[in-house]
């Protein structure tokens, strides 16, 4: 009642006072609302291209790329102990905006290398992740959607973004962003330009930077980026590599065998091709500019046309100059040969600025712009195989994959984000969502059955036909081998779940699995449920202990012989009782490591791929080459105290 009394008293005031009071009240209430919204992030993981996106329109984590977040990772997977193990294709990404209000020009920019300043921007919409797996709601665009937004002072616009991904094969290699810009004031904004900016790096896992190149595809009207050969920045001479394919191809695509002799790993760590495109410019012109990416630093001598603007340093007209500059439509190599603009060493650490404009924004009006980041790569089995032939194949196979995915993104946008087909629902969703149970020489894979109530969203009938089970003995993203196709009528149900047992597996080899569904038309769901770390088939416990105890390989000579990623230094103790303690000593009797084994199997390793502690001592340091003594003491009930002493050698 008191509030109503105050409200009635307000209307007894003169008109001017009433307007002032209402404006003050709205300002105070708005300030309270904005004060409750924070800068935040969410990660898109449903497709193959992963990204941590912020309501500030940044990617990854501000100021530092070496973290647990994702900056356009492809194919994406969650990070483990080694946070540099990421196939990311950008080390910084964000946006820039320019416009004129009341005769005055304003500009602002932000990317992953900086924190948003309260002087320039403030959040107005939390970063929110919405899950719409298998397009359960056809009226909601995307299977994973991140929304969020902020306000830009000076120009006085709200910028919000809706970022969308899909898991359907054909549509799982890109992220589509709808960017909405709203004028929050009474004055019209003219000459408005907006752009997305990407500091390209291919890739963090490879450990190299500043050796990228770009190509131009006239048919699709886009620049694409890829890894090439490192060079000495001062004189631009190529860096020489001695091992593996180094003498023939240098570090193009960053083959793993170029860094040390005798390695058995030949995977190409920078095999993907990247592009960003505008799907809807709201009728404005599209500008594509390639500049030098300097991070938080400054240029070391680039020409003006290669220098990116800097927030709080450059004036607004410089922003417009850069945002409306068109890169010559030719590849880096073609530009180098032609002379003039482009083809410089500064563009070998490129930043793509993809802008649209000019636009006009009347008071309180909004415009919607649509961008997409797109990736492509050749068959992952060839990427893992590596070699000169496959390095040369990248230039066509990875590029063609990228361009096909660009066409798919454009098709999906034209079709109002509805795929042309709908595979059955995924059996499970997300990493580690399958139930994996190791047994002697086998792994049992289990998942919930597709419900009888399932209906294809387009056809309105249950066209589910069966499951496909894939295995990789290399890594969580494959390459995959189809090991079973299970028609729905043949599915074995155990304790309410479908179960498949992968038997006759070699001991000591880690395995990754994923399970998809397929329909009567042959359409298959995406691979979204792979295990992040390998599962190993058990060896049966040694009932004859303390006899028949071994270490493999023994001696250890530089490599375990296992081809799985990260398995180079794996050593395994076999012939163990179901429960025991293993102590490793130097020849002088110093304790190196103690391993407690209690999983009921007959084997265990010295460390794990999950912790990246293979052949590490108690202080997490690598051990020296030499001969070591190991002591195994049983803790099995009734066999306590029985022990075995052996030795092994490490040759590096």
Short mmCIF file of C-alpha atoms in Angstrom, two decimals, residues 131-140 142-143 457:
data_model
loop_
_atom_site.label_atom_id
_atom_site.label_comp_id
_atom_site.label_asym_id
_atom_site.label_seq_id
_atom_site.Cartn_x
_atom_site.Cartn_y
_atom_site.Cartn_z
CA UNK A 131 21.15 -28.15 -25.19
CA UNK A 132 18.77 -29.27 -27.91
CA UNK A 133 20.36 -32.61 -28.75
CA UNK A 134 19.12 -34.36 -31.86
CA UNK A 135 17.03 -31.25 -32.57
CA UNK A 136 14.40 -32.44 -30.14
CA UNK A 137 12.75 -29.04 -30.61
CA UNK A 138 12.78 -28.20 -34.32
CA UNK A 139 11.82 -24.62 -33.51
CA UNK A 140 15.14 -24.16 -31.68
CA UNK A 142 21.13 -25.74 -33.23
CA UNK A 143 21.89 -28.70 -30.99
CA UNK A 457 11.29 -35.28 -37.07
#
